[in-house]
Coordinates of C-alpha atoms in Angstrom, one line a residue:
M26 CA 35.3 -19.9 -5.9
R27 CA 32.3 -21.5 -5.8
R28 CA 31.0 -20.0 -2.5
S29 CA 32.1 -16.4 -3.5
A30 CA 30.2 -16.5 -7.1
L31 CA 27.5 -18.6 -4.8
L32 CA 27.5 -15.0 -2.2
R33 CA 27.2 -12.8 -5.4
A34 CA 24.8 -14.4 -7.2
A35 CA 22.7 -14.7 -3.9
F36 CA 23.2 -11.4 -2.0
P37 CA 21.7 -9.1 -4.3
V38 CA 18.3 -11.1 -4.5
L39 CA 18.2 -11.8 -0.9
I40 CA 18.1 -8.0 -0.6
C41 CA 15.3 -7.7 -2.6
L42 CA 13.3 -11.0 -0.9
A43 CA 14.1 -8.7 2.6
A44 CA 12.4 -5.5 0.6
V45 CA 9.4 -7.5 -0.4
L46 CA 8.9 -9.7 2.9
W47 CA 8.7 -6.5 4.5
L48 CA 6.1 -4.7 2.2
V49 CA 4.4 -8.1 2.6
W50 CA 4.2 -8.4 5.9
G51 CA 4.1 -4.9 7.1
F52 CA 2.1 -2.5 4.9
L53 CA -0.4 -5.3 2.7
N54 CA -4.0 -5.6 5.2
T55 CA -4.8 -9.5 4.5
S56 CA -5.3 -12.8 5.8
G57 CA -2.2 -14.2 7.4
L58 CA -2.7 -16.7 4.9
L59 CA -2.6 -14.6 1.9
K60 CA 0.8 -13.5 3.3
S61 CA 2.2 -17.1 3.4
M62 CA 1.5 -17.7 0.1
L63 CA 3.0 -14.6 -1.2
T64 CA 5.9 -15.3 0.8
L65 CA 6.4 -18.3 -0.7
V66 CA 6.0 -17.5 -4.0
A67 CA 8.7 -14.4 -3.2
M68 CA 10.9 -17.1 -2.2
M69 CA 10.4 -20.0 -5.1
V70 CA 11.2 -16.5 -7.4
A71 CA 13.9 -15.2 -5.3
G72 CA 15.6 -19.0 -5.4
L73 CA 15.2 -19.4 -8.8
L74 CA 16.8 -15.8 -10.0
A75 CA 19.4 -16.6 -7.8
R76 CA 20.2 -20.0 -9.3
R77 CA 20.1 -18.2 -12.7
S78 CA 22.9 -16.1 -11.9
Y79 CA 24.9 -18.7 -9.9
L80 CA 24.9 -20.6 -13.3
R81 CA 25.4 -17.5 -15.4
Q82 CA 28.9 -17.0 -13.6
R83 CA 30.3 -20.3 -13.5
P84 CA 31.2 -20.4 -17.0
V85 CA 33.1 -17.2 -16.5
D86 CA 34.6 -18.4 -13.2
S87 CA 36.0 -21.6 -15.0
Q88 CA 37.6 -20.0 -18.0
T89 CA 39.8 -16.9 -15.5
E90 CA 42.6 -18.0 -17.7
D91 CA 41.7 -17.9 -21.2
G92 CA 43.6 -14.4 -21.5
I93 CA 40.5 -12.7 -23.0
Y94 CA 39.5 -10.8 -19.5
P95 CA 41.0 -7.4 -18.3
P96 CA 43.7 -7.8 -14.9
E97 CA 42.1 -7.9 -12.1
G98 CA 41.2 -4.5 -10.5
F99 CA 42.0 -3.0 -13.8
T100 CA 39.9 0.9 -13.7
G101 CA 40.5 2.2 -17.4
P102 CA 38.4 1.9 -20.4
V103 CA 37.6 -1.5 -21.7
L104 CA 37.4 -1.4 -25.5
L105 CA 35.0 -4.4 -27.1
V106 CA 36.7 -4.0 -30.5
C107 CA 34.5 -5.7 -33.7
G108 CA 34.2 -5.2 -37.0
D109 CA 37.5 -5.8 -39.5
T110 CA 40.1 -7.7 -36.9
E111 CA 41.5 -9.9 -39.3
G112 CA 45.2 -10.1 -39.9
S113 CA 47.8 -8.9 -37.5
F114 CA 45.6 -6.6 -35.5
F115 CA 45.5 -9.0 -32.1
A116 CA 48.6 -11.3 -33.2
E117 CA 50.2 -12.1 -30.1
S118 CA 46.7 -12.1 -27.5
A119 CA 43.2 -11.5 -28.0
C120 CA 43.8 -8.8 -25.1
R121 CA 46.4 -5.9 -25.3
T122 CA 46.0 -3.8 -21.8
T123 CA 47.9 -0.8 -21.2
A124 CA 47.9 1.7 -18.2
Q125 CA 45.0 4.1 -19.8
G126 CA 42.7 1.2 -21.6
C127 CA 42.1 -2.4 -22.5
Y128 CA 41.7 -4.1 -25.5
L129 CA 39.2 -6.9 -26.2
N130 CA 38.7 -8.7 -29.4
V131 CA 35.0 -9.3 -29.8
G132 CA 35.6 -10.2 -33.5
A133 CA 32.4 -10.1 -35.7
V134 CA 30.1 -7.6 -34.4
E135 CA 27.2 -10.1 -33.7
H136 CA 29.0 -11.1 -30.9
L137 CA 29.3 -7.9 -29.2
S138 CA 26.2 -8.4 -27.0
K139 CA 27.0 -12.1 -25.8
F140 CA 31.1 -11.1 -24.8
A141 CA 29.5 -8.1 -23.1
D142 CA 27.2 -10.0 -21.1
R143 CA 30.0 -13.1 -20.4
L144 CA 32.0 -10.2 -18.8
L145 CA 28.9 -8.5 -16.9
A146 CA 28.4 -11.7 -15.1
R147 CA 31.6 -12.0 -13.8
E148 CA 32.4 -8.4 -12.9
S149 CA 28.9 -6.3 -12.7
R150 CA 30.8 -3.3 -11.7
M151 CA 32.6 -3.2 -15.4
A152 CA 29.2 -1.6 -17.3
G153 CA 30.5 1.5 -16.7
Q154 CA 34.2 0.8 -18.4
L155 CA 32.5 -0.7 -21.6
V156 CA 33.5 1.4 -24.9
V157 CA 32.3 -0.1 -28.4
M158 CA 35.4 0.3 -30.7
F159 CA 34.2 -0.4 -34.2
R160 CA 37.1 -0.8 -36.7
C161 CA 36.5 -0.2 -40.0
L162 CA 39.0 -1.0 -42.6
P163 CA 37.1 -0.4 -46.6
D164 CA 40.5 -1.8 -47.9
L165 CA 38.9 -5.2 -47.3
H166 CA 35.5 -4.8 -48.2
E167 CA 34.5 -5.0 -51.9
D168 CA 31.0 -4.6 -51.8
E169 CA 29.8 -1.8 -49.9
G170 CA 26.3 -3.2 -49.0
V171 CA 28.5 -6.1 -47.0
L172 CA 29.9 -3.1 -45.3
R173 CA 26.5 -1.0 -44.1
A174 CA 24.7 -4.7 -43.0
S175 CA 28.1 -4.8 -40.4
L176 CA 26.8 -1.4 -39.7
K177 CA 23.3 -2.0 -39.1
S178 CA 24.2 -5.2 -36.7
L179 CA 26.0 -2.8 -34.8
R180 CA 23.2 -1.3 -34.0
Q181 CA 21.5 -3.5 -33.1
Q182 CA 23.9 -5.4 -31.0
V183 CA 24.0 -1.6 -28.9
K184 CA 20.6 -1.7 -28.1
Q185 CA 20.9 -5.0 -26.9
L186 CA 24.1 -4.1 -25.1
K187 CA 22.2 -1.8 -23.1
G188 CA 19.7 -4.3 -21.9
V189 CA 22.8 -6.4 -20.7
S190 CA 24.6 -3.5 -19.1
G191 CA 21.7 -1.1 -18.2
Y192 CA 23.8 1.4 -20.0
T193 CA 24.8 2.9 -23.5
P194 CA 28.3 2.5 -23.8
P195 CA 30.0 5.0 -26.1
V196 CA 30.9 3.5 -29.4
V197 CA 34.3 4.9 -31.2
L198 CA 34.5 4.4 -34.9
T199 CA 38.2 4.3 -36.2
G200 CA 39.0 3.8 -39.8
E201 CA 42.2 2.2 -41.3
F202 CA 42.7 3.1 -45.5
S203 CA 45.7 2.3 -47.9
G204 CA 47.6 5.3 -48.6
P205 CA 51.0 7.7 -47.3
E206 CA 52.0 7.5 -43.8
A207 CA 49.9 9.2 -41.4
P208 CA 49.2 9.5 -37.9
W209 CA 46.0 8.9 -36.4
I210 CA 43.3 12.0 -36.3
V211 CA 40.7 12.0 -34.0
V212 CA 37.9 14.0 -34.3
R213 CA 35.7 14.5 -31.5
G214 CA 32.8 17.5 -32.0
K215 CA 33.9 20.5 -33.8
T216 CA 37.5 19.6 -32.9
S217 CA 40.3 18.0 -34.9
L218 CA 43.9 16.2 -33.2
V219 CA 46.4 14.8 -34.9
C220 CA 48.6 12.3 -33.0
P221 CA 52.3 11.3 -34.0
T222 CA 53.8 8.5 -32.0
D223 CA 55.5 9.7 -29.0
E224 CA 55.0 13.2 -30.0
P225 CA 52.3 16.0 -28.5
A226 CA 49.1 16.2 -30.0
M227 CA 48.4 19.4 -32.2
L228 CA 45.8 20.4 -34.1
L229 CA 44.7 19.4 -37.3
D230 CA 45.1 23.2 -38.9
D231 CA 48.2 23.1 -37.4
W232 CA 49.5 20.3 -38.9
R233 CA 48.5 21.1 -42.6
L234 CA 51.2 23.7 -42.5
S235 CA 53.5 21.2 -42.9
A236 CA 54.9 20.9 -46.2
E237 CA 55.8 16.9 -45.5
N238 CA 52.0 16.5 -45.3
V239 CA 50.7 18.3 -48.1
T240 CA 51.0 14.4 -50.2
R241 CA 48.7 12.7 -47.3
L242 CA 46.3 15.1 -46.9
P243 CA 44.1 14.2 -50.4
Y244 CA 43.7 10.4 -48.9
L245 CA 43.1 11.6 -45.4
S246 CA 40.3 14.2 -46.5
H247 CA 38.9 11.9 -48.4
A248 CA 39.1 9.1 -46.3
M249 CA 37.2 11.5 -43.9
T250 CA 34.8 12.3 -46.4
M251 CA 33.7 8.8 -46.9
L252 CA 33.6 7.7 -43.5
Q253 CA 30.9 10.7 -43.3
Q254 CA 29.0 9.8 -46.3
V255 CA 29.2 6.3 -45.6
V256 CA 29.6 4.9 -42.3
M257 CA 28.2 8.0 -40.7
D258 CA 25.3 7.9 -43.0
E259 CA 24.1 4.1 -42.2
L260 CA 24.5 4.8 -38.5
S261 CA 22.2 7.9 -38.2
K262 CA 19.6 6.5 -40.6
A263 CA 15.9 6.5 -39.2
D264 CA 14.9 2.8 -37.5
R265 CA 11.6 2.2 -35.8
L266 CA 13.7 -1.0 -34.4
C267 CA 17.3 0.0 -33.5
P268 CA 18.3 4.2 -32.8
A269 CA 20.4 5.9 -34.1
V270 CA 24.5 5.8 -33.1
T271 CA 26.3 8.7 -32.6
P272 CA 30.1 7.9 -32.5
F273 CA 32.1 9.2 -29.5
A274 CA 34.7 10.0 -31.5
V275 CA 36.0 9.0 -34.8
A276 CA 39.8 8.0 -35.1
V277 CA 41.4 7.8 -38.6
R278 CA 44.6 7.2 -40.2
S279 CA 46.3 5.9 -43.4
G280 CA 49.0 3.8 -44.0
A281 CA 50.3 0.5 -45.2
V282 CA 47.4 -1.7 -45.5
K283 CA 46.4 -3.9 -47.6
S284 CA 43.7 -4.0 -50.4
L285 CA 41.6 -5.9 -52.4
P286 CA 41.4 -5.8 -56.4
E287 CA 38.1 -4.8 -56.4
A288 CA 37.9 -2.9 -52.4
V289 CA 35.4 -0.5 -52.0
W290 CA 38.0 2.4 -50.7
P291 CA 40.5 2.0 -54.1
Q292 CA 37.2 2.9 -56.2
W293 CA 35.7 5.4 -54.1
L294 CA 39.6 7.1 -54.1
F295 CA 39.9 7.3 -57.7
R296 CA 36.0 8.2 -58.8
H297 CA 36.2 11.0 -56.7
S298 CA 40.2 11.8 -57.3
K299 CA 41.6 10.5 -59.4
L300 CA 43.9 8.8 -57.4
L301 CA 45.2 5.4 -56.3
P302 CA 46.5 4.2 -53.0
P303 CA 49.8 2.9 -52.5
V304 CA 51.4 -0.5 -53.6
V305 CA 51.3 -2.2 -50.1
T306 CA 54.1 -5.8 -50.5
A307 CA 53.8 -6.0 -46.3
S308 CA 51.6 -4.9 -43.4
Y309 CA 52.8 -2.2 -40.6
P310 CA 53.5 -3.4 -37.4
A311 CA 50.0 -4.5 -35.0
L312 CA 50.6 -1.8 -32.5
W313 CA 50.4 1.2 -34.7
H314 CA 47.0 0.0 -35.5
F315 CA 45.5 0.3 -31.6
P316 CA 44.1 3.9 -32.0
D317 CA 45.3 4.9 -28.1
P318 CA 44.9 8.6 -29.0
L319 CA 41.4 7.7 -28.3
L320 CA 42.1 6.1 -24.2
P321 CA 43.0 9.8 -22.3
L322 CA 39.5 10.8 -23.8
L323 CA 37.1 7.9 -22.9
A324 CA 39.0 8.0 -19.3
P325 CA 36.5 10.4 -17.6
Y326 CA 33.5 8.7 -19.3
A327 CA 34.4 4.6 -18.9
M328 CA 34.5 4.1 -15.0
P329 CA 33.8 1.2 -12.6
L330 CA 30.4 1.6 -11.0
Q331 CA 29.2 0.6 -7.8
G332 CA 26.8 -3.0 -8.7
G333 CA 26.3 -2.4 -12.7
K334 CA 23.2 -3.3 -13.7
T335 CA 22.6 -5.9 -11.1
G336 CA 23.0 -3.2 -8.7
R337 CA 20.6 -0.3 -10.5
R338 CA 17.9 -3.7 -10.4
V339 CA 18.0 -4.1 -6.7
V340 CA 18.1 0.0 -6.6
I341 CA 14.8 -0.2 -8.4
V342 CA 13.3 -3.1 -6.8
L343 CA 14.3 -1.4 -3.4
L344 CA 12.5 2.1 -5.2
L345 CA 9.7 0.2 -6.1
C346 CA 8.8 -1.3 -3.0
A347 CA 9.2 2.0 -0.8
L348 CA 6.9 3.5 -3.3
F349 CA 4.4 0.8 -2.8
A350 CA 4.7 1.0 0.7
I351 CA 3.7 4.3 0.9
S352 CA 0.6 3.9 -1.6
L353 CA -0.5 1.1 0.8
S354 CA 0.4 3.1 3.9
V355 CA -1.7 5.6 2.2
L356 CA -4.6 3.6 1.5
N357 CA -5.2 1.8 4.9
N358 CA -4.6 5.6 6.4
Q359 CA -7.6 6.3 3.8
S360 CA -9.7 3.5 5.4
L361 CA -9.4 4.0 8.9
I362 CA -10.5 7.9 8.7
G363 CA -13.1 6.4 6.3
R364 CA -14.2 4.2 8.9
I365 CA -14.0 6.2 11.8
G366 CA -15.5 9.1 9.7
S367 CA -18.6 6.8 8.7
D368 CA -18.8 6.3 12.7
L369 CA -19.0 10.4 13.6
Q370 CA -21.1 11.3 10.4
R371 CA -23.4 8.3 12.2
W372 CA -23.5 9.9 15.9
Y373 CA -23.8 13.7 14.5
A374 CA -26.7 12.2 12.7
I375 CA -28.8 10.6 15.3
P376 CA -30.9 12.9 17.3
M377 CA -29.3 12.5 21.2
T378 CA -33.6 11.6 21.8
H379 CA -33.0 8.6 20.2
Y380 CA -31.8 6.7 22.7
A381 CA -31.2 3.7 20.9
P382 CA -29.6 4.2 17.9
K383 CA -27.6 6.9 19.9
A384 CA -26.0 3.9 22.5
Q385 CA -25.2 1.6 19.6
S386 CA -23.8 4.8 18.0
L387 CA -21.6 4.9 21.3
Q388 CA -20.9 1.6 21.4
A389 CA -19.0 2.0 17.7
L390 CA -17.0 5.4 18.7
Q391 CA -16.6 3.7 22.3
Q392 CA -14.2 1.0 20.4
D393 CA -12.6 3.1 18.1
A394 CA -11.3 5.5 20.7
L395 CA -9.8 1.8 23.0
L396 CA -8.4 1.2 19.7
L397 CA -6.5 3.8 18.7
E398 CA -5.6 4.5 22.6
R399 CA -3.7 0.7 22.4
W400 CA -1.6 1.9 19.5
Q401 CA -0.8 4.8 21.1
R402 CA 0.3 3.2 24.3
Q403 CA 1.7 -0.1 22.0
G404 CA 3.1 1.4 19.0
T405 CA 1.1 2.3 15.5
P406 CA 0.9 -0.6 13.4
Q407 CA 3.4 -0.5 10.5
R408 CA 0.5 -0.1 8.0
Y409 CA -0.6 3.0 9.2
D410 CA 3.3 4.1 9.9
L411 CA 5.5 6.1 7.4
G412 CA 4.8 9.3 9.1
L413 CA 1.4 9.2 7.1
Y414 CA -0.9 8.0 10.9
P415 CA -3.4 10.5 11.1
G416 CA -4.3 8.8 15.1
E417 CA -4.3 11.7 17.6
R418 CA -6.2 13.6 15.2
L419 CA -8.5 11.3 14.9
W420 CA -9.0 10.2 18.6
L421 CA -9.6 13.3 19.5
S422 CA -12.7 13.7 17.2
V423 CA -13.8 10.7 18.6
Q424 CA -13.3 11.9 22.3
Q425 CA -15.1 15.3 21.3
A426 CA -18.1 13.4 20.2
I427 CA -18.4 11.2 22.8
D428 CA -18.6 14.0 25.5
T429 CA -21.7 15.3 24.1
Y430 CA -23.5 12.3 25.0
V431 CA -26.3 13.2 26.9
P432 CA -27.6 10.3 28.9
P433 CA -31.2 9.3 29.3
P434 CA -33.3 10.2 31.5
P435 CA -34.3 7.6 34.1
P436 CA -38.1 5.8 33.6
P437 CA -40.7 7.2 35.4
K438 CA -42.3 5.9 38.5
P439 CA -44.9 3.0 37.5
K440 CA -48.4 5.1 37.9
V441 CA -50.0 3.2 41.3
L442 CA -53.2 1.8 40.5
P443 CA -55.6 1.4 43.4
T444 CA -55.7 -2.7 45.1
I445 CA -59.3 -3.7 45.2
V446 CA -60.4 -6.3 47.3
R447 CA -64.2 -7.5 46.6
L448 CA -65.8 -9.0 49.2
D449 CA -70.0 -10.4 47.9
S450 CA -72.7 -8.6 50.2
M451 CA -74.6 -11.5 50.8
S452 CA -72.0 -13.3 52.7
L453 CA -71.7 -9.9 55.0
F454 CA -75.3 -9.3 55.2
D455 CA -78.7 -10.2 55.4
S456 CA -81.2 -9.2 52.3
G457 CA -81.9 -6.0 52.8
K458 CA -79.7 -5.2 55.6
Y459 CA -76.6 -3.1 56.6
A460 CA -75.5 -4.9 59.8
L461 CA -72.8 -7.6 59.4
K462 CA -73.6 -11.1 60.3
P463 CA -72.0 -12.8 63.2
G464 CA -70.2 -14.9 61.3
S465 CA -68.3 -12.4 58.9
T466 CA -65.6 -11.4 61.0
R467 CA -63.7 -14.6 59.7
L468 CA -64.7 -13.5 56.1
L469 CA -63.2 -10.0 56.8
V470 CA -60.1 -11.3 58.4
N471 CA -59.5 -13.8 55.8
S472 CA -59.7 -11.3 52.8
L473 CA -58.1 -8.1 54.3
V474 CA -54.9 -9.7 54.9
G475 CA -52.3 -7.4 53.7
I476 CA -54.2 -4.2 53.5
K477 CA -53.0 -2.0 56.0
A478 CA -53.3 2.1 56.4
K479 CA -49.7 3.6 55.9
P480 CA -48.7 7.4 56.0
G481 CA -49.9 8.6 52.2
W482 CA -52.6 6.0 51.4
M483 CA -56.2 5.9 51.5
I484 CA -58.9 3.6 52.6
V485 CA -61.5 3.5 49.8
V486 CA -64.4 1.2 51.0
A487 CA -67.6 1.6 47.9
G488 CA -70.5 -0.5 48.5
H489 CA -72.4 -1.8 45.4
T490 CA -76.3 -3.6 45.0
D491 CA -77.7 -4.7 41.4
N492 CA -81.2 -3.3 40.4
T493 CA -83.6 -5.3 42.3
G494 CA -85.9 -2.2 44.2
N495 CA -85.7 0.7 44.5
S496 CA -82.4 3.0 43.2
G497 CA -82.4 5.3 45.9
L498 CA -82.9 3.0 48.3
N499 CA -80.2 0.9 47.0
Q500 CA -78.1 3.9 46.8
T501 CA -78.5 4.2 50.6
L502 CA -78.2 0.9 51.5
S503 CA -74.6 0.4 49.3
R504 CA -73.5 3.4 51.8
E505 CA -74.5 1.9 55.1
R506 CA -72.9 -1.2 54.4
A507 CA -69.4 0.7 53.2
E508 CA -69.7 2.7 56.6
A509 CA -70.5 -0.7 58.5
V510 CA -67.4 -2.2 57.1
R511 CA -65.1 0.9 57.9
D512 CA -66.3 1.2 61.1
W513 CA -65.2 -2.5 62.2
M514 CA -61.9 -2.2 59.6
R515 CA -61.5 1.2 62.1
D516 CA -62.4 -0.7 65.7
T517 CA -60.5 -3.8 64.4
G518 CA -57.3 -2.1 63.3
D519 CA -57.3 0.6 65.3
V520 CA -56.6 2.8 61.9
P521 CA -57.7 6.6 61.9
E522 CA -60.9 7.4 60.5
S523 CA -59.1 9.9 58.4
C524 CA -57.6 7.4 56.3
F525 CA -60.6 6.0 55.5
A526 CA -62.9 7.3 52.8
V527 CA -66.6 5.8 52.0
Q528 CA -68.8 5.7 48.6
G529 CA -72.6 4.3 47.8
Y530 CA -72.8 4.0 44.5
G531 CA -76.4 1.6 44.5
E532 CA -76.5 0.1 41.5
S533 CA -75.0 2.5 39.0
R534 CA -71.8 0.3 38.3
P535 CA -72.6 -3.3 38.0
V536 CA -70.0 -5.3 37.2
A537 CA -72.3 -8.1 35.4
T538 CA -75.5 -8.3 33.6
N539 CA -78.8 -7.6 36.5
D540 CA -80.9 -10.3 34.4
T541 CA -79.4 -13.2 35.8
P542 CA -79.4 -14.2 39.4
E543 CA -75.2 -15.4 39.0
G544 CA -75.1 -11.5 37.4
R545 CA -76.7 -9.8 40.3
A546 CA -74.9 -11.7 42.7
L547 CA -71.7 -10.0 41.4
N548 CA -73.3 -6.9 41.4
R549 CA -74.2 -7.3 44.9
R550 CA -70.7 -6.2 46.6
V551 CA -68.5 -3.7 48.9
E552 CA -65.3 -3.0 47.5
I553 CA -62.0 -1.9 49.5
S554 CA -59.0 -0.5 47.6
L555 CA -55.8 0.9 48.6
V556 CA -54.7 4.8 46.9
P557 CA -51.5 6.6 47.2
Q558 CA -53.2 10.6 48.5
A559 CA -50.5 13.2 50.0
N560 CA -50.7 13.7 54.0
A561 CA -53.6 10.8 54.3
C562 CA -53.3 8.8 57.7
Q563 CA -51.1 11.5 59.3
L564 CA -52.2 11.8 63.1
P565 CA -52.5 15.6 64.2
G566 CA -49.2 17.3 65.4
N567 CA -46.8 13.9 63.7
P568 CA -45.0 15.1 60.9
Q569 CA -45.4 12.9 57.6
T570 CA -42.8 10.1 57.8
P571 CA -42.5 7.9 54.3
S572 CA -42.8 4.1 54.5
Q573 CA -39.9 1.9 53.4
D574 CA -42.2 -1.0 52.7
D575 CA -44.6 0.8 50.6
D576 CA -43.6 -0.4 47.6
V577 CA -43.4 -4.0 48.8
A578 CA -47.0 -3.7 50.5
Q579 CA -48.0 -2.6 46.6
N580 CA -46.3 -5.3 44.5
K581 CA -47.5 -8.1 46.9
M582 CA -51.5 -6.3 46.5
E583 CA -51.0 -6.2 43.2
K584 CA -50.0 -10.1 42.7

């Protein structure tokens, strides 16, 4: 029994816990630490709820033999009888069960919600079978205010009972009045049926036609009027705390009911009709007082429910988890669309000629494409799923953007600047002369290492002087010295003369001041430079062939 109670208490909680964990780990786009903390909190709350539900069930499980619980498997209406239940109404037992319904003695109206709570703690499906039966005996009330107070309490208990069971149970009102013996009259809507014992029910209008019922009619008519003006009036009054209660049906009878000396009913009857109820010396048998004709009317509206209040709560939790999951999936997909859309907007906003930022934007799009392709192969993360994932459209947009990329043109080849070898004229020539000194050959060899004529290169030899002397003579001297160096290079290196260009600048291009001996010494010079020139140094009859070591030689000379 204890194990079954524990399983009964824990099973709904475990279902809700599983739904919450599915929501947390499947759709929350947060850190693992926060998810772990939320999981721990959910498990602690689930444990507390399971313990609370188990503790609520234990007292009922320990009282299965107390006689106030319907038989196991009972599926008919369960009437919780409250109000005026004194006397012999439940003389034999606090529970009366028939084939069509079960009566349970609640006692005072104030006990109604607690009584129902204990029943539902054991069997939650009984929430749909519960019916509230308020028994009203005006002959036992000497103060109408006390009767109205019990009706106000009934409204409060019905409201609390809805919170306990999750449903508003049907409320039936039974009134028994002292007077001539009469069967139950059941009023349901605009239909009034008279239900004699062991006889078929008939309409009230047909029953009135019988002569033997003439003496009963005034009592029953005033009884129904009193119920309408006192009981129904109190149940339908506007109250912001407790909603009005509309009885499902009303059952009225008159008979041998003991009345108090100053009871409400005799005074009402005498005041409105000058009649007095008959004197009663002994009460009628108890079974007569149960309104069994109401049970067939209640059967379609009082049936077991699958799950009851607990089941409704589980369904509500599951629905809320599903709604939150859909909402989080929508937010996650919107975030994904916004992030990739921002990358696409940046891509289209950058001109293609802005190569550096365009390359950075391209890298971001390529990362987006790789992520979407991985999800296509390995499966979409659950937080983007539920049929809302727009990955295929996003991937197509990203790929279309990537395909529009135009790489930057190759960098231009560096401009080849002429390499200049500068020789001191005084080291090569005597003053005022243009013939090479006998010892200048070694200096020329050492200075001109690496200079070699190649197809496409021109050897430019330029002579310079200081400003001493006549400028015309200096111009001629500088050119003759340049020709002397050219002739030596041509004869020594076997370089065609077409590879040379000779220039004499005289004193026109000084590199230092001519006011000092040092500056004039620097200006007296011969400069040899290699300049690329198409078809230079090409022998007649030979096609031009590019040299593979042009760049290597050039780099060496630049060093």
